[in-house]
XYZ file of C-alpha atoms in Angstrom:
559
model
C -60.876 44.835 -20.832
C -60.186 47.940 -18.597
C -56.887 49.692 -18.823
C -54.104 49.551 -16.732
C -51.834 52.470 -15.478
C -48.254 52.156 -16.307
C -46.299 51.113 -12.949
C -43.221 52.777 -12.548
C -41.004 50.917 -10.247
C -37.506 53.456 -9.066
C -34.882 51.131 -7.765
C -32.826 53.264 -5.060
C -34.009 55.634 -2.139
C -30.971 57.931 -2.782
C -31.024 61.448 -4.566
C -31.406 60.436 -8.299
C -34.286 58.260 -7.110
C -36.528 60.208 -4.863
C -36.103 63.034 -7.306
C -37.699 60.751 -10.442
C -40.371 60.630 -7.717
C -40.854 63.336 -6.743
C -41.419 64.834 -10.442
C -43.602 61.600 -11.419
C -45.869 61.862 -8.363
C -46.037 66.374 -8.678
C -46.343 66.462 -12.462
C -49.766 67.260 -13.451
C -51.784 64.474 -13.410
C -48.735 62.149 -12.345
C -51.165 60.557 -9.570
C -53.604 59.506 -11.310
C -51.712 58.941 -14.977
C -49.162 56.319 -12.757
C -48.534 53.651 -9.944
C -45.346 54.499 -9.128
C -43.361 52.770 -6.166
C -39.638 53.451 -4.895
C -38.125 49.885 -3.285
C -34.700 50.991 -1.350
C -32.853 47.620 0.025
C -31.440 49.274 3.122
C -33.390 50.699 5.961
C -33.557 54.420 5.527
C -33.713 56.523 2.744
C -31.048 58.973 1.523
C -28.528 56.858 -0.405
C -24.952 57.990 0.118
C -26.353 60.822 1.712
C -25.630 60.074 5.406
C -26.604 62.852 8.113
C -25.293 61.775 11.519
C -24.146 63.167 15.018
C -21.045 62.911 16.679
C -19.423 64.581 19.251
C -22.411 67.029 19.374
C -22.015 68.057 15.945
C -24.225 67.476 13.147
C -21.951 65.448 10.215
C -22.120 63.748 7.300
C -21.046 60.575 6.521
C -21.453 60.398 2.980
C -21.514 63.567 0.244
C -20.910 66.562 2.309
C -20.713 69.615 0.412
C -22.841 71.646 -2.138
C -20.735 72.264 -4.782
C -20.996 75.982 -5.832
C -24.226 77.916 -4.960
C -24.546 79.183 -8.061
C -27.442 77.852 -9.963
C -27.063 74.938 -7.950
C -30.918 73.045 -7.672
C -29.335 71.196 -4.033
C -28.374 75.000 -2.798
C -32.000 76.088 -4.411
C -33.799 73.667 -1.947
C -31.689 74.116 0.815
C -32.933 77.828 1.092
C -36.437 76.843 0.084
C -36.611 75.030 3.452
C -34.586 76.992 5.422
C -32.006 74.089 5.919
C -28.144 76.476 5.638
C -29.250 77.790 9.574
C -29.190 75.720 12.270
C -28.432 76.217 15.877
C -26.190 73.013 16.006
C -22.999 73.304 14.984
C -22.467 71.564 12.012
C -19.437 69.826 9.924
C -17.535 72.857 8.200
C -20.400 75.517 9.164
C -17.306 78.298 8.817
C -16.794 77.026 5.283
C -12.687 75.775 4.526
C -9.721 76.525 6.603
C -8.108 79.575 5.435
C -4.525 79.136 6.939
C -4.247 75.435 7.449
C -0.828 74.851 8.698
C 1.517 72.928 7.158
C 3.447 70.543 8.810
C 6.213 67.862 7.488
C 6.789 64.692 9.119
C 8.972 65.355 12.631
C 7.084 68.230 13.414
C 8.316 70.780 10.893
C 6.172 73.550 10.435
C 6.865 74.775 7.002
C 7.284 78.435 6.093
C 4.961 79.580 2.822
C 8.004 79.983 0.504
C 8.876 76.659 0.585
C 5.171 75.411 0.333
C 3.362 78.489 -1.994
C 5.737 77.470 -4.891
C 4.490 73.921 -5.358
C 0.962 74.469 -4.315
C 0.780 77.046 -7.248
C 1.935 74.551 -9.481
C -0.525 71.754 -8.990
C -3.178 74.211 -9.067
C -2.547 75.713 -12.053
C -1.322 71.713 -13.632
C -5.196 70.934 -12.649
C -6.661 74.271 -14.347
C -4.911 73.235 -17.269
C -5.766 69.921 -17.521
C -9.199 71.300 -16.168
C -9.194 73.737 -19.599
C -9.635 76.706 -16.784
C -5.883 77.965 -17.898
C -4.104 78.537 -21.208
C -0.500 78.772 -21.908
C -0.867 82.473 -22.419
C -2.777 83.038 -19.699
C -1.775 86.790 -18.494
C 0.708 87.406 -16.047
C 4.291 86.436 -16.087
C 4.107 83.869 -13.214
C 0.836 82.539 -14.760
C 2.593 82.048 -17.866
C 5.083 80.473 -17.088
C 3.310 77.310 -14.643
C 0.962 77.698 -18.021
C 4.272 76.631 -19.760
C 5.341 74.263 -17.934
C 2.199 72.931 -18.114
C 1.567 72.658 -21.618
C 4.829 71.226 -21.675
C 3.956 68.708 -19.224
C 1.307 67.758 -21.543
C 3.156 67.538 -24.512
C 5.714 64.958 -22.891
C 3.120 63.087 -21.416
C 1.031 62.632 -24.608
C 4.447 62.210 -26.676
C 5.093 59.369 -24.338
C 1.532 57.675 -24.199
C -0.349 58.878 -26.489
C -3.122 61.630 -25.085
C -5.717 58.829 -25.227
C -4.617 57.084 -22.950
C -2.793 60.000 -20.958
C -3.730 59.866 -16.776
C -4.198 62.525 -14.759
C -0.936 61.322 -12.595
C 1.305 60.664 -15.293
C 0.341 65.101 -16.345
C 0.916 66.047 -12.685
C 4.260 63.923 -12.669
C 5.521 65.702 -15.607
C 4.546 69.031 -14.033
C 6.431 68.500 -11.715
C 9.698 67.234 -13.177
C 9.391 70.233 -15.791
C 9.070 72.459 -12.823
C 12.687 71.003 -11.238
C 13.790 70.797 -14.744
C 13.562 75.009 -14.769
C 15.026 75.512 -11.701
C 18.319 73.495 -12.289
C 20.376 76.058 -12.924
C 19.210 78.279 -9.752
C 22.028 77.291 -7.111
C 19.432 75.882 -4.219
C 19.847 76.717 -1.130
C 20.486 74.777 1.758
C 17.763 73.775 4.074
C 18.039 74.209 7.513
C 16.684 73.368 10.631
C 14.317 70.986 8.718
C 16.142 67.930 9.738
C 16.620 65.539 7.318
C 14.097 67.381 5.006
C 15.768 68.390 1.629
C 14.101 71.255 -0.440
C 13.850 68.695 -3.532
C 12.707 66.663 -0.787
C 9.758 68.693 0.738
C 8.504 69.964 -2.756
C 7.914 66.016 -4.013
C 5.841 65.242 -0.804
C 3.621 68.621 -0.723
C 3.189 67.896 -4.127
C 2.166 64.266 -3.352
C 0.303 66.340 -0.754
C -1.771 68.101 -3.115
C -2.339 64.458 -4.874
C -3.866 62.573 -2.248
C -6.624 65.559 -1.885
C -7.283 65.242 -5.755
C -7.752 61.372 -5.218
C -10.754 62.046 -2.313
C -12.223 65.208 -4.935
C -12.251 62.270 -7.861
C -12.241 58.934 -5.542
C -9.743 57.636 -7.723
C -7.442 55.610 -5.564
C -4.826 56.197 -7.929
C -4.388 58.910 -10.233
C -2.828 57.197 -12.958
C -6.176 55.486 -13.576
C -7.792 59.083 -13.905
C -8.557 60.058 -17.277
C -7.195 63.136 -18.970
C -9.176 64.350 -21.281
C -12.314 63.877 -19.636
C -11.025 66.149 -16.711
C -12.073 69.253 -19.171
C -15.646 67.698 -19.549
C -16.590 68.026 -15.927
C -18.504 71.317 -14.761
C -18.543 73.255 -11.267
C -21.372 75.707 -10.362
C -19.955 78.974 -9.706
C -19.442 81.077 -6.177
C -18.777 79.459 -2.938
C -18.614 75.818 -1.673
C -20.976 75.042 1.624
C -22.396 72.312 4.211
C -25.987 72.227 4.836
C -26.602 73.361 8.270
C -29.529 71.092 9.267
C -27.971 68.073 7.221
C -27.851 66.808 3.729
C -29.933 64.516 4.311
C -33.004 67.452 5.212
C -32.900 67.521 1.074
C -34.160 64.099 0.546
C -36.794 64.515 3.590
C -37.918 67.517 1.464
C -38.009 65.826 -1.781
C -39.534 62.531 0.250
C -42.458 64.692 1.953
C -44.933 65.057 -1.177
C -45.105 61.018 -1.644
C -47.524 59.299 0.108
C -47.052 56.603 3.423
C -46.117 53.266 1.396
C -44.694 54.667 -1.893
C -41.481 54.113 -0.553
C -40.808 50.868 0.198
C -37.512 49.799 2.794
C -35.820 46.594 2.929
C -36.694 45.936 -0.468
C -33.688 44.591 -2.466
C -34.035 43.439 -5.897
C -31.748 40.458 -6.710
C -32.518 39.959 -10.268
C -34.266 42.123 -13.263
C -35.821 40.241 -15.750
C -36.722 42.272 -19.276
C -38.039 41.943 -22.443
C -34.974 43.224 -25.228
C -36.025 42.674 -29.038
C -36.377 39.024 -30.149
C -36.573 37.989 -26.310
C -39.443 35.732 -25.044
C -41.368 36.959 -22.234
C -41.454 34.518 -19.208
C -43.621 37.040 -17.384
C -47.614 36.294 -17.284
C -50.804 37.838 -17.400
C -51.851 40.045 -14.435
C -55.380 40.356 -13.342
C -56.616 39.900 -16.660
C -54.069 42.432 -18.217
C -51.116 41.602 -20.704
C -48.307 41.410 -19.089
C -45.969 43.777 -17.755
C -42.653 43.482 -19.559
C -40.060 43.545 -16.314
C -40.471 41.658 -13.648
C -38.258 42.273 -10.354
C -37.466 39.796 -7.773
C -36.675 40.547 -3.809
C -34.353 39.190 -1.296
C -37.317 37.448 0.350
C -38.531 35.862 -2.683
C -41.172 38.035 -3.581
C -41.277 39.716 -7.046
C -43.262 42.943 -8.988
C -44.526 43.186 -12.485
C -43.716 46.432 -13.980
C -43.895 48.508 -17.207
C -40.909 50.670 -16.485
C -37.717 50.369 -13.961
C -35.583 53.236 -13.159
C -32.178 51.869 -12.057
C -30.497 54.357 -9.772
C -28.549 52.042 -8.053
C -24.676 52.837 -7.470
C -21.624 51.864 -10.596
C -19.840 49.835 -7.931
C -23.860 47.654 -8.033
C -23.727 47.598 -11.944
C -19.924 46.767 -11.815
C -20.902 43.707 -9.241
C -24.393 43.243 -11.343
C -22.611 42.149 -14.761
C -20.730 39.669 -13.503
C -21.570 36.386 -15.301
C -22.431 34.447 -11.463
C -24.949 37.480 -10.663
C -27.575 36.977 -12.560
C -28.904 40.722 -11.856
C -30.222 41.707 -15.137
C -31.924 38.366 -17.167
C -30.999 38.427 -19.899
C -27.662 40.082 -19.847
C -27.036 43.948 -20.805
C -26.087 44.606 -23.934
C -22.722 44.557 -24.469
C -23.015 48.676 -24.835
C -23.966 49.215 -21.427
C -21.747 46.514 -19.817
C -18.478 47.589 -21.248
C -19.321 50.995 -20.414
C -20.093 49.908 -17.135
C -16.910 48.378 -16.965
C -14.637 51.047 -18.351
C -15.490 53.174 -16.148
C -13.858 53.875 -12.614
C -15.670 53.825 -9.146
C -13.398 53.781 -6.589
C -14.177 54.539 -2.443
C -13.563 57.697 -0.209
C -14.256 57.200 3.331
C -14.346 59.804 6.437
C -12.919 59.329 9.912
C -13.804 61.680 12.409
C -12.010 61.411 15.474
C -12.668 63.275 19.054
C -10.343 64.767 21.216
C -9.963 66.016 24.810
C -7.491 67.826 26.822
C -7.184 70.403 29.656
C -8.290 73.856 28.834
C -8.518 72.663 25.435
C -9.102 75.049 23.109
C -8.268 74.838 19.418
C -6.113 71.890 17.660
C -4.743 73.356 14.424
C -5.843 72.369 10.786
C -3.360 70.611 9.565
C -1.833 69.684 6.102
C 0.090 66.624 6.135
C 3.699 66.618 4.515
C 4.958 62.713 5.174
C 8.108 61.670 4.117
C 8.011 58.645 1.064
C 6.607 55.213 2.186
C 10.028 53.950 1.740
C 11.752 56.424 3.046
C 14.736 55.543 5.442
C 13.573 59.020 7.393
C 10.146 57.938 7.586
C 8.486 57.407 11.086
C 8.658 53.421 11.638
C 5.175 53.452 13.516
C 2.856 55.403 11.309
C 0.963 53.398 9.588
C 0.767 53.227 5.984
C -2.906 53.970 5.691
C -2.276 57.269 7.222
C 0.670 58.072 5.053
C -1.870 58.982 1.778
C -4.551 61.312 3.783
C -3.584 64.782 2.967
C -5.112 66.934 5.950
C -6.268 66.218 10.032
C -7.985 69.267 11.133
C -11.498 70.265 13.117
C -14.497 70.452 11.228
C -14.980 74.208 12.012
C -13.210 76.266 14.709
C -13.025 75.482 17.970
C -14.078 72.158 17.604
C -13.168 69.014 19.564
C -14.092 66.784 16.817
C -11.062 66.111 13.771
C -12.011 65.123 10.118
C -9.385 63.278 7.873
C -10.405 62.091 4.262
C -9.108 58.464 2.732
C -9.400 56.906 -0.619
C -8.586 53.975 -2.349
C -6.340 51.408 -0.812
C -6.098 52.967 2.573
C -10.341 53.823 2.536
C -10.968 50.248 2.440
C -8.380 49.222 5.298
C -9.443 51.942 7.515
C -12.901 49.751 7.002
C -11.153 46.369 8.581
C -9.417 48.130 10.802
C -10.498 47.844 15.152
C -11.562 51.337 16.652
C -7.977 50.595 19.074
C -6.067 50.212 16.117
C -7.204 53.567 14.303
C -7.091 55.538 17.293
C -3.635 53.984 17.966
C -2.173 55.373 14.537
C -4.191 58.251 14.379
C -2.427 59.521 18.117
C 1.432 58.279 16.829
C 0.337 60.700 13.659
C -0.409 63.315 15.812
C 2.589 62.738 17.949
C 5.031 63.451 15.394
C 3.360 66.226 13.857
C 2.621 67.780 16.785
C 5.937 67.035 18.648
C 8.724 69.124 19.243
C 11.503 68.958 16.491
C 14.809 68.215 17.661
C 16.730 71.429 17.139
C 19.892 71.989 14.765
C 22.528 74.324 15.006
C 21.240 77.742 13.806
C 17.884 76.092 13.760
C 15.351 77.937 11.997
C 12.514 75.555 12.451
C 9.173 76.612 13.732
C 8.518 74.704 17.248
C 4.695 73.721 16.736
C 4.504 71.887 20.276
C 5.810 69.389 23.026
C 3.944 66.450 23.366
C 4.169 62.074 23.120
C 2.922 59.468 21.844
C -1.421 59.164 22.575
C -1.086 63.038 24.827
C 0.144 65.471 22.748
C 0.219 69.014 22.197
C -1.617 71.483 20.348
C -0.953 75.558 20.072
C -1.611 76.342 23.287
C 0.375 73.328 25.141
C -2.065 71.829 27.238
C -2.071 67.830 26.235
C -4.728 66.667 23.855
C -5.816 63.212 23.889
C -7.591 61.014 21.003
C -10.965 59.413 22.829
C -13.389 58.275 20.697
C -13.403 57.839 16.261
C -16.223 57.258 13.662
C -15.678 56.072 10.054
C -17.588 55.903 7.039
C -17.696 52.267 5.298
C -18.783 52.698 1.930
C -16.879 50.137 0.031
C -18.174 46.810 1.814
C -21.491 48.274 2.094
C -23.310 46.058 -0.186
C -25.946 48.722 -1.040
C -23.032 50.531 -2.776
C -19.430 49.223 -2.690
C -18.072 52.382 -2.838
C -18.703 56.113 -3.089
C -18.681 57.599 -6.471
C -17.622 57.412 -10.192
C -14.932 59.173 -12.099
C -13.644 58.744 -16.016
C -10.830 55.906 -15.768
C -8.132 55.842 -18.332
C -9.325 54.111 -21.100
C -13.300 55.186 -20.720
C -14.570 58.459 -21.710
C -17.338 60.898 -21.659
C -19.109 58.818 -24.049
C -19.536 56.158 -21.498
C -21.364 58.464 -19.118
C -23.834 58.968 -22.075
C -24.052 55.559 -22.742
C -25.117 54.390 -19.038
C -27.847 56.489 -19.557
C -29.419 55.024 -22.558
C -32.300 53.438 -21.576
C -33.648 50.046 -22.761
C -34.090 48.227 -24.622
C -32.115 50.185 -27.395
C -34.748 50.581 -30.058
C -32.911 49.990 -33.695
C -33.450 51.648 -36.672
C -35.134 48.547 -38.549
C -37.950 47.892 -36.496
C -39.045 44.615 -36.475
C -43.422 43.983 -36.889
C -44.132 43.896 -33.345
C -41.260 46.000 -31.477
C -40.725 45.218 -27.526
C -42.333 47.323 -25.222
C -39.957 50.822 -24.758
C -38.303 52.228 -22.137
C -38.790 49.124 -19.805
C -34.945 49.566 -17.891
C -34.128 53.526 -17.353
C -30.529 54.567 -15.629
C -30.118 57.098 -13.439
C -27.628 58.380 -10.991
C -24.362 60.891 -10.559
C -22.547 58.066 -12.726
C -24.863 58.595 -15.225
C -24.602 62.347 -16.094
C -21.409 63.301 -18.386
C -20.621 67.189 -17.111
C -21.686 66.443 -13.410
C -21.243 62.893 -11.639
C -19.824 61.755 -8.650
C -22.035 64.471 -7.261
C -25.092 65.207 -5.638
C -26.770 67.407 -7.607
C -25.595 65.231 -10.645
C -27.824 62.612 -9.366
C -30.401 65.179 -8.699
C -30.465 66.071 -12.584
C -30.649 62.486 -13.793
C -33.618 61.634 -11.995
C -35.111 64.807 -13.364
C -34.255 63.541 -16.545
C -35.462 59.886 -16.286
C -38.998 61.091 -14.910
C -38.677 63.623 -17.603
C -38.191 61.335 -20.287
C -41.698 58.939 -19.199
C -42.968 62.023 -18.880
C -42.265 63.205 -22.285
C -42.703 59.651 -23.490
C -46.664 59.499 -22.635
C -47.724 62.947 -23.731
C -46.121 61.821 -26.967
C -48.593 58.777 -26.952
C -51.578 61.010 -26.172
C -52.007 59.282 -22.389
């Protein structure tokens, strides 16, 4: 009987798939030592990596930055194929906005004094928490946010117990240590803000501050956001950029050395059937061969015998997959993998880009958002409440006519059911009272931003600005992912990003006399790698490590 090459069958199209591919098909002798195949259910490749246009600008819809160029492999291909150039202008192409402006609810501009104060605190609550800042870090103003923030800490983990301490609970302790230091300053009054209070202004850029954490993490709430895990993650050093010909020119590049066919679209697998130890193999004999130990079946019915499966598919898929009516992995995951699968959080950040118009327009600001408290009696009556947790509304690089706003959680999924009229609709009233004139106070100090109403207001330069046109992302009904990316929930750990990467079946110390066939069911993906998920390159070095790992496996076995 002539012998078979091991068929490796990646589940997933995205980054942490095409990558195991990639390495399988370019290692030496990978063509010939495999039959390898990539099935992606959707209809393009790329995963949550989403290249589109809009407006005339090149923008992503899904993971949009490369995070720190130093030593980063995404950044590393990027230059290999030219791709940070393009004559196009691209999302954020002149990197971050500098000098956003910020702006409180009524059309406040606020003056850096009152804003610089509170914005130095989160930061240096999240370095903390981050392990970037100690409480005798140098520098007297340093040392004492470092105090308050170890004191913050403290309290927090007095009161529940640092296992089970949340990221929120930290920040809200920050905070109250921070007003508990300055209660014996007399404060002074606030004028020409309104009915803006100081106390008042400091909670909601500070709750600021928190709704751009929650799109970073995708946490919809930051209570659920682990603690100590926040210490665990790792960013690349230097600067943060946007690929100029797209994200998705990465995957094309990674794509381009596999063969027409290898990757197969509109493939989805509904069910994984495997062989863990003591199991009973339904599976059959295949031209004349012993049988492959997993066996795949399609949407349309069709299935695929295969020696090993790497799983890339999203944690919002696994969190859906070990439900007891879906039937997705037969027999069940051990109880391991599921419960890590479950621990963890996955949560969904969407993007709305919205396009505006006016005469002689020629710059709308870059806004951060200050919005009075959802119950607030102050509180504009027709903003709506999905709006009231996105943190910034500014163009994606100077000069341009197209906006970008960021949404997670809650709101993320609304702005999904919500009708293009209805977005556009609250978007414009937002705009209208940032962007509107303030109505003056005597011995008003208050920065006049700009006239304008309801659907045509004003930017810098006064000429009227209309919203025309919006496009969101919709991650989290998207089947192919029900959401956007992972993050350590209170309650999980690191751990559990170690454990969803144990292949199977888990291989015990007492091996029984005729062991089940290894590595049949591989993980990859950013929820998969314990320093890096939720990002790109995350994914990127989880499918190196899965193709790595077969790699490894049959050099061992002298194949």
């Amino acid at each position: 009987m002539m012998s078979k090459r091991p068929r490796i069958v990646i589940i997933g199209a995205g980054m942490a798939g095409l990558t195991a591919a990639n390495k399988l098909y370019t290692a030496t002798g990978g063509k010939d030592l495999f039959e390898l195949c990539v099935v992606e259910g959707g209809r393009r490749i790329g995963g949550r990596i989403n290249t589109s246009e809009f407006g005339g600008d090149r923008i992503e819809m899904g993971a949009t930055w490369i995070h720190g160029i130093g030593g980063s492999p995404v950044h590393q291909i990027a230059q290999e194929i030219h791709a940070l150039e393009s004559e196009q202008p691209w999302e954020c192409m002149d990197g971050f906005s500098d000098e956003p402006i910020t702006v409180a609810e009524g059309g406040f501009e606020l003056n850096p004094p009152l804003v610089e104060p509170v914005t130095t605190l989160f930061k240096n609550l999240m370095d903390y928490a981050q392990g970037k800042l100690g409480e005798d870090s140098a520098g007297s103003e340093e040392t004492d946010y470092s105090r308050l923030a170890a004191k913050a800490f403290k309290i927090s983990a007095a009161n529940g117990g640092e296992e089970k301490l949340s990221i929120g609970y930290f920040l809200r302790q920050g905070l109250d240590a921070y007003w508990d230091s300055k209660k014996d300053q007399e404060e002074l009054e606030l004028r020409g803000y309104g009915n803006w209070s100081r106390r008042l202004v400091e909670e909601a850029v500070f709750a600021m501050h928190e709704n751009t954490q929650r799109t970073y993490t995708s946490a919809g709430d930051l209570l659920t956001l682990d603690y100590s895990a926040e210490s665990e993650y790792r960013m690349f050093p230097g600067e943060e950029i946007t690929i100029a010909k797209g994200y998705l020119s990465i995957i094309e590049s990674l794509a381009s050395v596999l063969p027409p066919g290898l990757v197969q679209l509109g493939r989805k697998v509904t069910r994984i059937e495997w062989q863990p130890q003591g199991h009973e193999s339904s599976s059959v004999m295949e031209n004349g061969h012993a049988a492959r130990p997993v066996k795949l079946h399609f949407c349309d019915g069709s299935n695929m015998l295969a020696d090993h499966v790497i799983v890339t598919v999203s944690l919002g898929v696994l969190k859906a997959g070990i439900r007891e009516d879906s039937g997705m992995f037969n027999p069940s995951l051990p109880s391991f993998k599921s419960e890590a699968i479950s621990r963890l959080g996955y949560s969904v950040v969407n993007k709305l880009f919205v396009q505006v118009k006016g005469n002689d327009f020629n710059q709308f600001p870059s806004l951060q958002l200050v919005f009075h408290r959802p119950d607030s009696e102050f509180r504009h009556k027709k903003i709506p409440w999905w709006m009231r947790r996105t943190a910034t509304l500014g163009p994606i690089y100077n000069n341009s006519s197209v906006l970008l706003s960021w949404f997670a959680g809650k709101e993320a999924l609304e702005l999904e059911s919500l009708e293009d009229e209805q977005i556009l609709n609250g978007v414009s009233t937002t705009i209208s009272s940032f962007l509107s004139k303030p109505h003056k106070e005597a011995n008003s100090n208050s920065h006049e931003l700009c006239n304008g109403k309801a659907n045509s207001v004003g930017n810098s330069h006064g000429s009227a600005v209309k919203v025309t046109k919006i496009l969101k992302s919709q991650w989290g009904n998207d089947p192919l992912f029900l959401g956007s990316y992972s993050y350590v929930a209170v309650g999980s750990s690191g751990d559990d990003l170690d454990k969803m990467a144990e292949p199977l079946p888990k291989l015990s110390s007492c091996e029984p006399a005729a062991p089940p066939p290894p590595l049949q069911i591989l993980f990859a993906g950013e929820a998969t790698h314990r320093t890096h998920y939720s990002t790109t390159h995350g994914a990127y070095f989880s499918g190196l490590r899965e193709a790595n790992r077969l790699l490894q496996h049959y050099h061992c076995v002298g194949v």
